[in-house]
Short mmCIF file of C-alpha atoms and ligand atoms in Angstrom, two decimals:
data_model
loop_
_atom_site.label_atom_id
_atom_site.label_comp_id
_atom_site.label_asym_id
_atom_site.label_seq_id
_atom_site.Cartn_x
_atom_site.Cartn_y
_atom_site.Cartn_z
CA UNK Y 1 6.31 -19.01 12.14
CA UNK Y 2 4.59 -15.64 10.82
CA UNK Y 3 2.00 -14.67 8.37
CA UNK Y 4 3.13 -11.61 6.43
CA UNK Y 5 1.44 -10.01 3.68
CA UNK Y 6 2.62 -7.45 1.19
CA UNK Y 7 2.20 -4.29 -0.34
CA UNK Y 8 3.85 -2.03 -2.58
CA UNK Y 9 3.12 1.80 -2.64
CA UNK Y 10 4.36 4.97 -4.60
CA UNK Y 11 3.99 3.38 -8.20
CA UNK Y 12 3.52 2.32 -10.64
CA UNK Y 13 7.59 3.12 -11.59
CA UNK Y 14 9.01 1.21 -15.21
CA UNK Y 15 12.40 1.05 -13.37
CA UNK Y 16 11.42 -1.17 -10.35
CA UNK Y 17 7.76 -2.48 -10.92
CA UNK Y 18 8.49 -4.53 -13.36
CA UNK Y 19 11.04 -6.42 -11.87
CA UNK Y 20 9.38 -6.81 -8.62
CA UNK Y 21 6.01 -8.37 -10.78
CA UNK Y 22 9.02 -10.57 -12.11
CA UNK Y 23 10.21 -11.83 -8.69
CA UNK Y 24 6.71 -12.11 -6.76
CA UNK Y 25 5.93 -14.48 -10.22
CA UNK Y 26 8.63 -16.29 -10.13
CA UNK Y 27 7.68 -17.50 -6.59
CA UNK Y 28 4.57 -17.63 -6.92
CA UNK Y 29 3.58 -14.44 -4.44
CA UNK Y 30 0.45 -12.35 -4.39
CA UNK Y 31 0.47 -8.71 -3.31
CA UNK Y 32 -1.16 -5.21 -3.23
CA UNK Y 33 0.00 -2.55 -5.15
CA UNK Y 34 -1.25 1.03 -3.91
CA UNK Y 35 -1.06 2.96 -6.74
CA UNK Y 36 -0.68 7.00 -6.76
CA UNK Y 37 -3.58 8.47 -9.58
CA UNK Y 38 -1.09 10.71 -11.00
CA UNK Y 39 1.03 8.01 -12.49
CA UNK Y 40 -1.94 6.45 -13.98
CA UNK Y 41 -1.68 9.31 -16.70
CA UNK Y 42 0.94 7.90 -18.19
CA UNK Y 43 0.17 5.33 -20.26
CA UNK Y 44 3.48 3.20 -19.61
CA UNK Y 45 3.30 3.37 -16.23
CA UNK Y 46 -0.85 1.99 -16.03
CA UNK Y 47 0.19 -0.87 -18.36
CA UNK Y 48 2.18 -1.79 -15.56
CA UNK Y 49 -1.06 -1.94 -13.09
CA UNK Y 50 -2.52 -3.84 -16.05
CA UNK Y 51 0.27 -6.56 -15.63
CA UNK Y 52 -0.30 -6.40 -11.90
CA UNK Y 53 -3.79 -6.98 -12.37
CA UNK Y 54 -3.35 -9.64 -14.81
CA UNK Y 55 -0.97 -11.95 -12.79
CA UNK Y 56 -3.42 -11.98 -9.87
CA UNK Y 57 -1.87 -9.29 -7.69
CA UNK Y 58 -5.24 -6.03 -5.87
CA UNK Y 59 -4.39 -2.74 -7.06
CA UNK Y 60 -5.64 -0.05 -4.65
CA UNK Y 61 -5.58 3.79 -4.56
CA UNK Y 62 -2.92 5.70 -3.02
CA UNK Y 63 -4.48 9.09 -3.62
CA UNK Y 64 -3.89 11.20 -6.93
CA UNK Y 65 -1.01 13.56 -5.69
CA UNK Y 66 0.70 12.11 -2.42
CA UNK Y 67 1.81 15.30 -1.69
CA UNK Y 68 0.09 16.79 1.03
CA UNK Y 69 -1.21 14.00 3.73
CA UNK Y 70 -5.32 14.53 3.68
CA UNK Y 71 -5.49 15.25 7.12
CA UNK Y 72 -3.60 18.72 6.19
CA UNK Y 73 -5.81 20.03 3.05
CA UNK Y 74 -7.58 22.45 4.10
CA UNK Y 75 -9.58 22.18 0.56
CA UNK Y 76 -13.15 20.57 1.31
CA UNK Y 77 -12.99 18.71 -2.02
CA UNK Y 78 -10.04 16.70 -0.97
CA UNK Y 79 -11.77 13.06 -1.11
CA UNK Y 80 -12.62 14.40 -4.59
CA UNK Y 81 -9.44 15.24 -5.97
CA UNK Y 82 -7.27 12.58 -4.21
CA UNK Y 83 -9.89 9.67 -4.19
CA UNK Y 84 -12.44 9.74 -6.48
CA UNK Y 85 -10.30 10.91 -9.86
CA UNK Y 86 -7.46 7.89 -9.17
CA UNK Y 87 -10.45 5.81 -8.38
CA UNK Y 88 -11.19 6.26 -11.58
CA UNK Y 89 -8.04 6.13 -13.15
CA UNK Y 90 -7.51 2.96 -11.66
CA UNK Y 91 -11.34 1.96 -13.66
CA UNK Y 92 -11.74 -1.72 -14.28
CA UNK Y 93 -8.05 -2.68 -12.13
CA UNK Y 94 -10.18 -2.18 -9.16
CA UNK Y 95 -10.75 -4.55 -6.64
CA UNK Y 96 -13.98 -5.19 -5.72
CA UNK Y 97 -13.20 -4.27 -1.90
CA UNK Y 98 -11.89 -1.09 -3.38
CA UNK Y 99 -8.72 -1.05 -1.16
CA UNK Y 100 -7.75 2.78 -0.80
CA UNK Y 101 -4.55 3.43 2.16
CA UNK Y 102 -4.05 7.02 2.66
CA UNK Y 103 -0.42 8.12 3.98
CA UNK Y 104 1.23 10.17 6.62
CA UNK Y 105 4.42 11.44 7.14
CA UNK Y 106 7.61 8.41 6.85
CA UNK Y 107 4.71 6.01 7.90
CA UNK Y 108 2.99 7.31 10.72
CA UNK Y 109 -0.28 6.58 12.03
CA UNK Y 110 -1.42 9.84 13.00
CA UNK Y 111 -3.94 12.76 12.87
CA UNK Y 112 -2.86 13.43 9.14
CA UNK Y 113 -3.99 10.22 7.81
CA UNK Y 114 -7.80 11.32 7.08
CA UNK Y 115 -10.35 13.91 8.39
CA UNK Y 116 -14.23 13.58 8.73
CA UNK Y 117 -14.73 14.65 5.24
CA UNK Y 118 -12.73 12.12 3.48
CA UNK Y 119 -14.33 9.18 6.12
CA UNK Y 120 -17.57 10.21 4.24
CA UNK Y 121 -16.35 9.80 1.01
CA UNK Y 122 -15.00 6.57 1.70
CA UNK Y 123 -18.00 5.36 4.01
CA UNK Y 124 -20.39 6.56 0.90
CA UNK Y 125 -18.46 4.95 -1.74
CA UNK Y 126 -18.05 1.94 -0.07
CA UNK Y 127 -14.06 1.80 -0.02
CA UNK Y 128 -12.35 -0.10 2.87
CA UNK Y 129 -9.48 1.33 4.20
CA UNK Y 130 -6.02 -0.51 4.45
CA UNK Y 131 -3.67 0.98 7.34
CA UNK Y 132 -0.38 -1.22 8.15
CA UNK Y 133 1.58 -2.50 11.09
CA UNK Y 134 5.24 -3.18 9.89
CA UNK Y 135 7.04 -0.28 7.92
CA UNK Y 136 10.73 -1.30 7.58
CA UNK Y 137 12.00 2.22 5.90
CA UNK Y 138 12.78 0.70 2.84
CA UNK Y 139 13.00 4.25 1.49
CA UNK Y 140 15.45 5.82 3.76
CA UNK Y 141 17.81 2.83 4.21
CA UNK Y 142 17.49 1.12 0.78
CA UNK Y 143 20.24 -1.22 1.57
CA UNK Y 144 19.46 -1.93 5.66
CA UNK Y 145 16.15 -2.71 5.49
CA UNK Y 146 15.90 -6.20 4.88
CA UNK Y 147 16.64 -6.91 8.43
CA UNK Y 148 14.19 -4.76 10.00
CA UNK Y 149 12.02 -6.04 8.35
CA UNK Y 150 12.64 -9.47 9.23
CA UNK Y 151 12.73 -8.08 12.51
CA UNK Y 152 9.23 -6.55 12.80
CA UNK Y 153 8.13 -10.18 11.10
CA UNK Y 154 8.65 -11.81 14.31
CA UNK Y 155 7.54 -9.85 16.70
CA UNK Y 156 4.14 -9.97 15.71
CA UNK Y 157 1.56 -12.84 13.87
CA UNK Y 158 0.80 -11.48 11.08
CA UNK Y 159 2.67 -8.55 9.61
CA UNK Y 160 1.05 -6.02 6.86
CA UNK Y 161 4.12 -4.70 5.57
CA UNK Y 162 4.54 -1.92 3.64
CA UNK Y 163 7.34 -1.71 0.63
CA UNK Y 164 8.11 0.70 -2.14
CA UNK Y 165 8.41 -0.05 -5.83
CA UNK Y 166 10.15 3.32 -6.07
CA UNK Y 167 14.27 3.92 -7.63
CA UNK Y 168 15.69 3.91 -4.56
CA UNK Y 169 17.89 0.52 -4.78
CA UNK Y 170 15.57 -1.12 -2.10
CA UNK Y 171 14.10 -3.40 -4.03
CA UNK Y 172 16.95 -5.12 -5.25
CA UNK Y 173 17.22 -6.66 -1.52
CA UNK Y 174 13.28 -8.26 -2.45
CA UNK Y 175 13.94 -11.60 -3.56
CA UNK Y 176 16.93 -11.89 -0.59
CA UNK Y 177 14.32 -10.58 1.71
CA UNK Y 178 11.81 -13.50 0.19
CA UNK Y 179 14.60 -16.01 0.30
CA UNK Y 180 15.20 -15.45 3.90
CA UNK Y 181 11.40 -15.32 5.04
CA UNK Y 182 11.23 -18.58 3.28
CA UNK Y 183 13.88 -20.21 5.55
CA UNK Y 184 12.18 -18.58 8.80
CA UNK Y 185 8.47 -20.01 8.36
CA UNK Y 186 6.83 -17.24 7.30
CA UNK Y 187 3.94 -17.97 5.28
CA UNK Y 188 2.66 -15.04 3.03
CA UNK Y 189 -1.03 -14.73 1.79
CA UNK Y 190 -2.73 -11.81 0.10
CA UNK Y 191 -5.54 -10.74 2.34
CA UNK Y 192 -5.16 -8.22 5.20
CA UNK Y 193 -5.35 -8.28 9.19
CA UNK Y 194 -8.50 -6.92 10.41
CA UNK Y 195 -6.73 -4.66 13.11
CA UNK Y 196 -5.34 -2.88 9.95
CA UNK Y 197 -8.73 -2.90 8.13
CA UNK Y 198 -10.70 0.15 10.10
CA UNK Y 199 -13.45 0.41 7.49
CA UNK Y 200 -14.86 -2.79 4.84
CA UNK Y 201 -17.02 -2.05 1.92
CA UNK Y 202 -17.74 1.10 3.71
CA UNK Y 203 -18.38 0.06 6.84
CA UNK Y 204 -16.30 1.47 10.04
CA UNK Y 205 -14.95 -1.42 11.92
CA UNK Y 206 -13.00 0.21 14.61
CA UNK Y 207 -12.48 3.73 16.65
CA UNK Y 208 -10.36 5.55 14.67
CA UNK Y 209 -10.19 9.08 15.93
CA UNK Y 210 -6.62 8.93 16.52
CA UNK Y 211 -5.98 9.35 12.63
CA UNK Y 212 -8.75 11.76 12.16
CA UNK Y 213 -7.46 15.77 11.60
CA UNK Y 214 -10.41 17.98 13.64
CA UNK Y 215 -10.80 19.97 9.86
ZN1 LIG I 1 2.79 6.28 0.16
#
């Protein structure tokens, strides 16, 4: 027996969301999709987040650009750019926790995740901040991940796993992936584990210098 509960990040994509809205509905799952701002632009992409929305699944911000991990911008209006404008993008999709993960490097928790600067922004606008503890690769081993991720399931209570709805094949493993955490127990809600929440509504929850750059 496991809890696990799901997130999708990178998108919104028209070549993979949509089916993966069409399998989590068809059994009935809830997830998180972290959306990146920059996708929001385009106007087939955020109808996508609007069908998210819609069929009961939080949409959360991913940053704007992905491209550089916050930690490493040296620019002092980073939260800005990155937070604030996809916030905004996202508008009225928003959950009222106002979810916001920021990302590393393949998945690491490290000293690029944030830096002081961007904690402010976050504390001030009262975001809470989603980290993760099971990150099966999906992205660099489309077609092997299914079984690491099963793996990482059980070795822990409650898994906060992170997935791609990106082209890269990997989710056409999700509803076999579903199928087999089905026959193992696992029970999957919506909500997250509070040792991956640091910060809630804008409060700081745990010590997280670890992920904090010194800029
Ligand atoms: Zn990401």
């Amino acid at each position: 027996m496991f809890d696990l509960t799901l997130s999708f990040d990178n998108g919104p994509e028209p070549e993979v969301t949509p089916r993966v809205l069409d399998i989590l509905g068809e059994r009935g799952i809830k997830a998180t999709f972290f959306v990146i701002g920059e996708k929001l632009l385009d106007p087939e992409r955020r109808s996508l987040s609007v069908r998210a929305h819609q069929e009961g699944h939080w949409i959360g911000n991913h940053t704007y650009t992905h491209s550089v991990p916050l930690g490493l911008q040296r620019d002092p209006d980073t939260a800005e750019h990155e937070i604030a404008r996809t916030q905004a993008l996202i508008g009225d999709l928003a959950h009222p926790q106002r979810w916001f993960r920021p990302f590393g490097g393949g998945g690491n928790l490290d000293d690029r995740l944030l830096k002081p600067s961007v904690v402010e922004h976050l504390s001030a606008g009262e975001y809470s901040c989603v980290l993760w503890n099971s990150i099966p690769r999906d992205w660099d081993d489309p077609d092997g991940w299914v079984e690491r991720a099963l793996t990482q399931c059980r070795a822990q209570t409650w898994s906060l796993m992170v997935l791609h709805d990106l082209p890269t094949g990997a989710m056409w493993h999700l509803d076999r992936f579903l199928a087999l955490v089905e026959e193992r127990g696992g029970r999957i809600r919506q909500d997250f584990p509070p040792d991956c929440l640091p910060m809630v509504d804008g409060q700081m929850k745990f010590e997280i210098d670890g992920l904090l750059a010194e800029v």
